mmCIF file of C-alpha atoms in Angstrom:
data_model
loop_
_atom_site.group_PDB
_atom_site.id
_atom_site.type_symbol
_atom_site.label_atom_id
_atom_site.label_comp_id
_atom_site.label_asym_id
_atom_site.label_seq_id
_atom_site.Cartn_x
_atom_site.Cartn_y
_atom_site.Cartn_z
ATOM 1 C CA MET A 1 0.061 -0.066 0.078
ATOM 2 C CA ASP A 2 2.868 2.532 0.588
ATOM 3 C CA ASP A 3 4.694 1.974 -2.897
ATOM 4 C CA HIS A 4 3.381 4.941 -4.945
ATOM 5 C CA THR A 5 6.493 4.977 -7.290
ATOM 6 C CA LYS A 6 4.725 3.474 -10.072
ATOM 7 C CA ILE A 7 1.617 5.981 -10.134
ATOM 8 C CA SER A 8 1.338 7.793 -13.441
ATOM 9 C CA ASP A 9 -2.071 9.378 -13.023
ATOM 10 C CA PRO A 10 -1.542 13.311 -13.102
ATOM 11 C CA ASN A 11 -4.545 13.641 -10.602
ATOM 12 C CA VAL A 12 -2.928 11.738 -8.084
ATOM 13 C CA ILE A 13 -0.524 13.919 -6.103
ATOM 14 C CA VAL A 14 1.740 12.096 -3.874
ATOM 15 C CA ALA A 15 3.216 14.320 -1.049
ATOM 16 C CA PRO A 16 7.033 14.590 -1.191
ATOM 17 C CA ILE A 17 7.732 13.048 2.223
ATOM 18 C CA SER A 18 10.804 11.105 2.494
ATOM 19 C CA HIS A 19 10.517 10.753 6.330
ATOM 20 C CA ARG A 20 8.176 11.674 8.819
ATOM 21 C CA SER A 21 8.816 14.688 11.029
ATOM 22 C CA LEU A 22 9.317 14.348 14.715
ATOM 23 C CA MET A 23 6.170 16.181 15.346
ATOM 24 C CA ALA A 24 4.237 13.843 13.102
ATOM 25 C CA VAL A 25 5.600 10.884 15.177
ATOM 26 C CA ILE A 26 4.730 12.544 18.344
ATOM 27 C CA VAL A 27 1.054 13.427 17.027
ATOM 28 C CA ARG A 28 0.595 9.956 15.880
ATOM 29 C CA ARG A 29 1.556 8.418 19.343
ATOM 30 C CA GLU A 30 -0.724 10.781 21.026
ATOM 31 C CA LYS A 31 -3.625 9.941 18.987
ATOM 32 C CA ALA A 32 -3.065 6.142 19.449
ATOM 33 C CA ARG A 33 -3.862 6.844 23.092
ATOM 34 C CA ASN A 34 -7.202 8.165 21.926
ATOM 35 C CA ALA A 35 -8.241 5.330 19.629
ATOM 36 C CA LEU A 36 -11.852 4.528 18.707
ATOM 37 C CA ASP A 37 -11.694 1.238 20.477
ATOM 38 C CA GLU A 38 -14.477 -0.879 22.079
ATOM 39 C CA GLN A 39 -14.259 0.902 25.361
ATOM 40 C CA MET A 40 -14.677 4.393 23.930
ATOM 41 C CA TYR A 41 -17.554 2.981 21.816
ATOM 42 C CA LEU A 42 -19.342 1.887 24.829
ATOM 43 C CA LEU A 43 -18.763 5.138 26.635
ATOM 44 C CA ASP A 44 -20.139 7.018 23.794
ATOM 45 C CA LYS A 45 -23.084 4.978 23.675
ATOM 46 C CA ALA A 46 -23.888 5.427 27.180
ATOM 47 C CA ASP A 47 -23.291 9.232 26.948
ATOM 48 C CA GLN A 48 -26.367 11.272 27.575
ATOM 49 C CA THR A 49 -24.742 14.676 27.292
ATOM 50 C CA ASP A 50 -26.683 17.276 25.309
ATOM 51 C CA LYS A 51 -24.533 17.746 22.238
ATOM 52 C CA SER A 52 -26.847 20.272 20.435
ATOM 53 C CA THR A 53 -24.860 23.182 22.253
ATOM 54 C CA VAL A 54 -21.224 23.735 22.175
ATOM 55 C CA ARG A 55 -18.685 26.596 22.373
ATOM 56 C CA ILE A 56 -15.577 27.376 20.215
ATOM 57 C CA THR A 57 -12.509 26.278 21.939
ATOM 58 C CA ALA A 58 -11.103 29.206 23.871
ATOM 59 C CA LEU A 59 -7.503 29.117 22.149
ATOM 60 C CA VAL A 60 -9.066 29.266 18.615
ATOM 61 C CA SER A 61 -8.613 32.770 17.030
ATOM 62 C CA PHE A 62 -10.809 33.864 14.326
ATOM 63 C CA GLN A 63 -9.880 37.387 13.098
ATOM 64 C CA ARG A 64 -13.664 38.203 12.267
ATOM 65 C CA LEU A 65 -16.756 38.008 14.406
ATOM 66 C CA VAL A 66 -18.298 34.539 14.802
ATOM 67 C CA LYS A 67 -22.081 34.602 14.736
ATOM 68 C CA GLU A 68 -24.099 31.898 16.359
ATOM 69 C CA TYR A 69 -27.790 31.012 15.180
ATOM 70 C CA ARG A 70 -29.937 28.070 14.793
ATOM 71 C CA ILE A 71 -31.707 26.576 11.744
ATOM 72 C CA CYS A 72 -34.300 23.689 12.384
ATOM 73 C CA GLY A 73 -33.070 23.665 15.913
ATOM 74 C CA MET A 74 -29.415 23.102 14.728
ATOM 75 C CA GLN A 75 -26.643 25.207 16.155
ATOM 76 C CA VAL A 76 -24.616 26.966 13.420
ATOM 77 C CA PHE A 77 -21.479 29.073 13.568
ATOM 78 C CA GLU A 78 -20.715 31.691 10.803
ATOM 79 C CA VAL A 79 -17.865 33.911 10.051
ATOM 80 C CA ALA A 80 -18.550 36.311 7.212
ATOM 81 C CA PRO A 81 -16.188 36.549 4.337
ATOM 82 C CA LYS A 82 -13.601 39.322 4.562
ATOM 83 C CA GLU A 83 -14.743 40.749 1.304
ATOM 84 C CA PRO A 84 -18.113 40.046 -0.819
ATOM 85 C CA SER A 85 -15.645 38.446 -3.554
ATOM 86 C CA LYS A 86 -14.395 35.754 -1.241
ATOM 87 C CA PRO A 87 -15.799 32.389 -1.225
ATOM 88 C CA ILE A 88 -17.773 30.492 1.513
ATOM 89 C CA LEU A 89 -16.645 27.349 3.182
ATOM 90 C CA LEU A 90 -19.277 24.928 4.669
ATOM 91 C CA TYR A 91 -17.438 22.783 6.907
ATOM 92 C CA LEU A 92 -18.905 19.501 8.356
ATOM 93 C CA HIS A 93 -16.729 18.075 11.150
ATOM 94 C CA GLY A 94 -15.693 14.545 11.890
ATOM 95 C CA GLY A 95 -15.693 12.555 14.893
ATOM 96 C CA ALA A 96 -17.370 9.044 14.073
ATOM 97 C CA TYR A 97 -20.801 11.071 14.093
ATOM 98 C CA SER A 98 -20.721 10.910 17.760
ATOM 99 C CA HIS A 99 -18.318 13.627 18.767
ATOM 100 C CA ASN A 100 -18.411 17.514 18.715
ATOM 101 C CA PHE A 101 -15.924 19.818 17.111
ATOM 102 C CA SER A 102 -12.323 19.233 17.989
ATOM 103 C CA GLU A 103 -9.690 21.920 18.712
ATOM 104 C CA SER A 104 -7.841 20.809 15.535
ATOM 105 C CA GLN A 105 -10.917 21.291 13.414
ATOM 106 C CA TRP A 106 -11.609 24.754 14.914
ATOM 107 C CA ASN A 107 -7.945 25.573 14.368
ATOM 108 C CA ALA A 108 -8.171 24.615 10.615
ATOM 109 C CA MET A 109 -11.227 26.491 9.945
ATOM 110 C CA ALA A 110 -9.676 29.605 11.544
ATOM 111 C CA GLU A 111 -6.480 29.271 9.849
ATOM 112 C CA TRP A 112 -8.477 28.976 6.407
ATOM 113 C CA ALA A 113 -10.615 31.926 7.264
ATOM 114 C CA ASN A 114 -7.610 34.069 8.276
ATOM 115 C CA THR A 115 -5.407 33.226 5.422
ATOM 116 C CA THR A 116 -7.828 33.136 2.557
ATOM 117 C CA GLY A 117 -10.512 35.706 3.876
ATOM 118 C CA CYS A 118 -13.240 33.104 3.038
ATOM 119 C CA GLY A 119 -16.394 32.870 5.088
ATOM 120 C CA VAL A 120 -16.783 29.927 7.321
ATOM 121 C CA ILE A 121 -20.223 28.189 8.167
ATOM 122 C CA ALA A 122 -19.898 25.216 10.653
ATOM 123 C CA PRO A 123 -23.181 23.341 11.679
ATOM 124 C CA ASN A 124 -23.335 21.368 14.937
ATOM 125 C CA TYR A 125 -25.379 18.746 13.256
ATOM 126 C CA PRO A 126 -27.251 16.092 15.163
ATOM 127 C CA LEU A 127 -25.189 13.375 16.459
ATOM 128 C CA LEU A 128 -25.099 9.838 17.825
ATOM 129 C CA HIS A 129 -26.437 8.369 20.031
ATOM 130 C CA LYS A 130 -29.513 10.422 20.240
ATOM 131 C CA HIS A 131 -29.750 11.051 16.459
ATOM 132 C CA THR A 132 -29.010 9.153 13.104
ATOM 133 C CA ALA A 133 -28.239 10.115 9.484
ATOM 134 C CA SER A 134 -31.959 10.434 8.763
ATOM 135 C CA GLU A 135 -32.262 13.101 11.362
ATOM 136 C CA ALA A 136 -29.010 14.977 10.671
ATOM 137 C CA HIS A 137 -29.439 15.501 6.910
ATOM 138 C CA PRO A 138 -32.738 17.668 6.819
ATOM 139 C CA PRO A 139 -31.264 20.442 9.011
ATOM 140 C CA VAL A 140 -28.090 20.453 6.941
ATOM 141 C CA MET A 141 -29.831 20.578 3.832
ATOM 142 C CA ALA A 142 -32.044 23.399 5.342
ATOM 143 C CA LEU A 143 -28.838 25.181 5.929
ATOM 144 C CA TYR A 144 -27.500 24.653 2.504
ATOM 145 C CA THR A 145 -30.813 26.114 1.100
ATOM 146 C CA ASP A 146 -30.419 29.152 3.298
ATOM 147 C CA ILE A 147 -26.798 29.666 2.208
ATOM 148 C CA ILE A 148 -27.665 29.585 -1.506
ATOM 149 C CA LYS A 149 -30.249 32.301 -0.912
ATOM 150 C CA ARG A 150 -27.464 34.419 0.528
ATOM 151 C CA PHE A 151 -24.487 33.567 -1.572
ATOM 152 C CA PRO A 152 -23.957 32.286 -5.056
ATOM 153 C CA ALA A 153 -23.595 28.507 -5.031
ATOM 154 C CA ASN A 154 -20.601 28.884 -7.424
ATOM 155 C CA LYS A 155 -18.617 30.484 -4.441
ATOM 156 C CA ILE A 156 -19.464 27.760 -2.038
ATOM 157 C CA PHE A 157 -17.015 24.999 -0.944
ATOM 158 C CA ILE A 158 -18.275 21.956 1.175
ATOM 159 C CA MET A 159 -15.470 20.370 3.114
ATOM 160 C CA GLY A 160 -15.379 17.763 5.809
ATOM 161 C CA ASP A 161 -12.944 15.557 7.509
ATOM 162 C CA SER A 162 -13.555 11.807 8.351
ATOM 163 C CA ALA A 163 -17.321 11.320 9.141
ATOM 164 C CA GLY A 164 -17.744 14.991 8.043
ATOM 165 C CA GLY A 165 -16.155 14.020 4.617
ATOM 166 C CA GLY A 166 -18.401 11.186 4.088
ATOM 167 C CA PHE A 167 -21.137 13.657 5.140
ATOM 168 C CA THR A 168 -20.023 16.078 2.582
ATOM 169 C CA LEU A 169 -20.105 13.765 -0.187
ATOM 170 C CA ALA A 170 -23.477 12.401 0.723
ATOM 171 C CA LEU A 171 -24.791 15.933 1.027
ATOM 172 C CA ALA A 172 -23.463 16.747 -2.529
ATOM 173 C CA GLN A 173 -25.316 13.763 -3.855
ATOM 174 C CA GLU A 174 -28.492 14.932 -2.031
ATOM 175 C CA ILE A 175 -28.181 18.591 -3.184
ATOM 176 C CA ARG A 176 -27.672 17.256 -6.788
ATOM 177 C CA ASP A 177 -30.807 14.894 -6.468
ATOM 178 C CA ALA A 178 -32.976 17.805 -5.082
ATOM 179 C CA GLY A 179 -32.080 19.942 -8.065
ATOM 180 C CA LEU A 180 -30.518 22.739 -6.104
ATOM 181 C CA ASN A 181 -27.420 24.768 -7.309
ATOM 182 C CA MET A 182 -24.221 22.811 -6.731
ATOM 183 C CA PRO A 183 -21.443 23.996 -4.736
ATOM 184 C CA TYR A 184 -18.153 25.117 -6.580
ATOM 185 C CA ARG A 185 -15.987 22.386 -5.069
ATOM 186 C CA LEU A 186 -15.671 19.664 -2.478
ATOM 187 C CA VAL A 187 -12.631 19.015 -0.374
ATOM 188 C CA LEU A 188 -12.675 15.585 1.548
ATOM 189 C CA ILE A 189 -10.114 14.991 4.159
ATOM 190 C CA SER A 190 -9.708 11.339 5.204
ATOM 191 C CA PRO A 191 -13.447 10.663 4.163
ATOM 192 C CA TRP A 192 -15.321 7.891 5.881
ATOM 193 C CA ALA A 193 -17.432 7.058 2.666
ATOM 194 C CA ASP A 194 -18.124 3.325 3.187
ATOM 195 C CA LEU A 195 -19.396 2.763 6.637
ATOM 196 C CA SER A 196 -19.342 -0.920 5.994
ATOM 197 C CA GLY A 197 -15.757 -0.847 4.791
ATOM 198 C CA ALA A 198 -12.231 -0.056 6.069
ATOM 199 C CA ASP A 199 -9.066 -2.395 5.895
ATOM 200 C CA LYS A 200 -8.320 -4.284 9.049
ATOM 201 C CA SER A 201 -4.847 -4.980 7.844
ATOM 202 C CA LEU A 202 -3.869 -1.455 8.201
ATOM 203 C CA GLU A 203 -4.847 -1.308 11.863
ATOM 204 C CA ALA A 204 -1.244 -2.121 12.777
ATOM 205 C CA TYR A 205 -0.173 1.332 11.154
ATOM 206 C CA ASP A 206 -3.284 3.362 11.951
ATOM 207 C CA ARG A 207 -3.703 2.453 15.682
ATOM 208 C CA TRP A 208 -6.364 5.185 15.977
ATOM 209 C CA GLN A 209 -9.099 3.789 14.017
ATOM 210 C CA TYR A 210 -10.236 0.270 14.885
ATOM 211 C CA VAL A 211 -12.479 -1.374 12.300
ATOM 212 C CA ASP A 212 -14.833 -3.394 14.420
ATOM 213 C CA SER A 213 -15.750 -0.263 16.652
ATOM 214 C CA LEU A 214 -15.994 1.867 13.435
ATOM 215 C CA ARG A 215 -18.434 -0.451 12.069
ATOM 216 C CA LYS A 216 -20.537 -0.199 15.255
ATOM 217 C CA TYR A 217 -20.588 3.486 14.969
ATOM 218 C CA GLY A 218 -21.615 3.260 11.353
ATOM 219 C CA ALA A 219 -24.401 0.834 12.114
ATOM 220 C CA ASP A 220 -25.749 3.247 14.726
ATOM 221 C CA TRP A 221 -25.653 6.166 12.354
ATOM 222 C CA ALA A 222 -27.343 4.132 9.891
ATOM 223 C CA GLY A 223 -30.310 3.390 12.201
ATOM 224 C CA GLU A 224 -32.998 1.998 10.220
ATOM 225 C CA LEU A 225 -31.363 2.572 6.780
ATOM 226 C CA ASP A 226 -28.975 0.109 5.230
ATOM 227 C CA MET A 227 -25.472 0.598 5.747
ATOM 228 C CA LYS A 228 -24.929 1.024 2.040
ATOM 229 C CA ASN A 229 -27.616 3.513 1.736
ATOM 230 C CA PRO A 230 -25.914 6.635 0.096
ATOM 231 C CA MET A 231 -27.278 8.814 2.841
ATOM 232 C CA VAL A 232 -25.028 6.653 5.127
ATOM 233 C CA SER A 233 -22.278 5.462 2.667
ATOM 234 C CA PRO A 234 -22.125 7.816 -0.063
ATOM 235 C CA PHE A 235 -19.516 5.602 -1.951
ATOM 236 C CA TYR A 236 -22.445 3.721 -2.925
ATOM 237 C CA GLY A 237 -24.151 6.685 -4.425
ATOM 238 C CA ASP A 238 -24.109 7.947 -8.058
ATOM 239 C CA MET A 239 -21.146 10.256 -8.488
ATOM 240 C CA LYS A 240 -22.325 11.698 -11.845
ATOM 241 C CA GLY A 241 -22.705 15.369 -11.833
ATOM 242 C CA LEU A 242 -20.827 16.035 -8.719
ATOM 243 C CA PRO A 243 -18.568 19.225 -8.427
ATOM 244 C CA PRO A 244 -14.678 19.067 -8.850
ATOM 245 C CA THR A 245 -13.262 17.451 -5.910
ATOM 246 C CA ASP A 246 -10.036 17.135 -3.900
ATOM 247 C CA VAL A 247 -9.451 14.143 -1.690
ATOM 248 C CA TYR A 248 -6.772 13.789 0.943
ATOM 249 C CA THR A 249 -5.587 10.471 2.631
ATOM 250 C CA GLY A 250 -2.733 9.097 4.400
ATOM 251 C CA THR A 251 -1.547 5.495 3.503
ATOM 252 C CA TRP A 252 -1.432 4.574 7.297
ATOM 253 C CA GLU A 253 -5.300 4.932 7.822
ATOM 254 C CA VAL A 254 -7.667 2.121 7.521
ATOM 255 C CA PHE A 255 -9.863 4.177 5.135
ATOM 256 C CA TYR A 256 -6.958 4.340 2.627
ATOM 257 C CA PRO A 257 -8.050 1.595 0.211
ATOM 258 C CA ASP A 258 -11.664 2.753 0.447
ATOM 259 C CA ILE A 259 -10.618 6.269 -0.498
ATOM 260 C CA VAL A 260 -8.551 5.100 -3.373
ATOM 261 C CA ARG A 261 -11.549 3.216 -4.640
ATOM 262 C CA LEU A 262 -13.672 6.303 -4.062
ATOM 263 C CA TYR A 263 -11.197 8.271 -6.251
ATOM 264 C CA ASP A 264 -11.531 5.508 -8.971
ATOM 265 C CA LYS A 265 -15.211 5.656 -9.036
ATOM 266 C CA MET A 266 -15.482 9.367 -9.076
ATOM 267 C CA LYS A 267 -13.057 9.551 -11.987
ATOM 268 C CA ALA A 268 -14.794 6.662 -13.916
ATOM 269 C CA SER A 269 -17.972 8.966 -13.555
ATOM 270 C CA GLY A 270 -16.424 11.753 -15.279
ATOM 271 C CA ILE A 271 -15.663 13.898 -12.219
ATOM 272 C CA ASN A 272 -12.840 16.339 -11.978
ATOM 273 C CA VAL A 273 -11.197 14.737 -8.987
ATOM 274 C CA ARG A 274 -7.798 14.810 -7.620
ATOM 275 C CA LEU A 275 -6.304 12.405 -4.951
ATOM 276 C CA HIS A 276 -3.737 13.862 -2.463
ATOM 277 C CA ILE A 277 -1.642 10.979 -1.001
ATOM 278 C CA ALA A 278 0.608 11.402 2.043
ATOM 279 C CA PRO A 279 2.955 8.165 2.532
ATOM 280 C CA LYS A 280 3.328 6.801 6.003
ATOM 281 C CA LEU A 281 0.812 9.361 7.558
ATOM 282 C CA GLY A 282 -2.465 8.578 9.315
ATOM 283 C CA HIS A 283 -5.888 9.631 9.530
ATOM 284 C CA GLU A 284 -6.754 13.368 9.298
ATOM 285 C CA TYR A 285 -2.997 14.128 8.869
ATOM 286 C CA VAL A 286 -4.202 17.335 7.239
ATOM 287 C CA LEU A 287 -5.326 18.548 10.672
ATOM 288 C CA TRP A 288 -2.230 17.483 12.540
ATOM 289 C CA PRO A 289 -0.008 20.213 14.208
ATOM 290 C CA CYS A 290 3.002 19.199 12.314
ATOM 291 C CA PRO A 291 4.870 20.214 9.065
ATOM 292 C CA GLU A 292 3.166 17.889 6.885
ATOM 293 C CA GLY A 293 -0.302 18.961 8.047
ATOM 294 C CA LYS A 294 0.652 22.699 7.739
ATOM 295 C CA ALA A 295 1.784 21.836 4.243
ATOM 296 C CA ALA A 296 -1.563 20.134 3.307
ATOM 297 C CA ARG A 297 -3.646 22.963 4.979
ATOM 298 C CA LYS A 298 -1.431 25.650 2.929
ATOM 299 C CA GLU A 299 -2.325 23.502 -0.292
ATOM 300 C CA ILE A 300 -5.954 23.837 0.584
ATOM 301 C CA SER A 301 -5.688 27.414 1.250
ATOM 302 C CA ASP A 302 -4.450 27.754 -2.260
ATOM 303 C CA ILE A 303 -7.273 25.724 -3.540
ATOM 304 C CA ILE A 304 -9.764 28.266 -1.813
ATOM 305 C CA ASN A 305 -7.712 31.209 -3.038
ATOM 306 C CA ASN A 306 -7.706 30.162 -6.617
ATOM 307 C CA TYR A 307 -11.523 29.328 -6.818
ATOM 308 C CA PHE A 308 -12.218 32.146 -9.350
#
């Protein structure tokens, strides 16, 4: 899985990483201590905390005012674009559909807002274990409908990490099927696009994501829906007509083979898609506080800056 020397596809971009930075090694070890294992799953399932209201982590610094409001009862955070000409980033956060925003997600959103001047809209969508996919999609669709009333759809990026990356793809399919104006571009960071998938052989490298517990979160998120319903696992949905897409993955994450399959399917469907591969880096490396993550976030900033 780590040998990419034979890749000749110009839309597959392999990060020039000859060795991992010390900070990347430290971050990986730290994340291993917070793995999605059986114990965490049981704790999450028993958690009765109200996740419908959260606060932005105190150390996160947006340069512009963050507004807070609700749509269909769903909490939404919004930072206006620096200038009317700047694009809008609709960000769907990851966390196994069970966890609220992490500090690394807030920091990444603030970094992109501050460096590109883009607006940011981040919904605190309904989460497990009180809600399922069928309950989370309607308020997020209502939010998108509200956004395109206020901003041209061709200025909107939809981005998400992990579960949020899968949600982003599922949302784009839903937007297309509803006949709404499509966003300008999608950015999928380590997307969890097949909730019935993941590669157990890569657990030895990942050590943050455990396939058995992931599938339990996935089954809970599906609720009464089939695990392969595109609302749950958008890999099984129709890719035709989706916006241009950038997909980021590390080779040391259990989703890696699924993400490569997703790229192949999108490309075969005629989508303008690029696959960004980081050898020997793990899940959501884009959000890591290390040189490799910083380089990837800069690359995404360039994608946002070049939207026109």
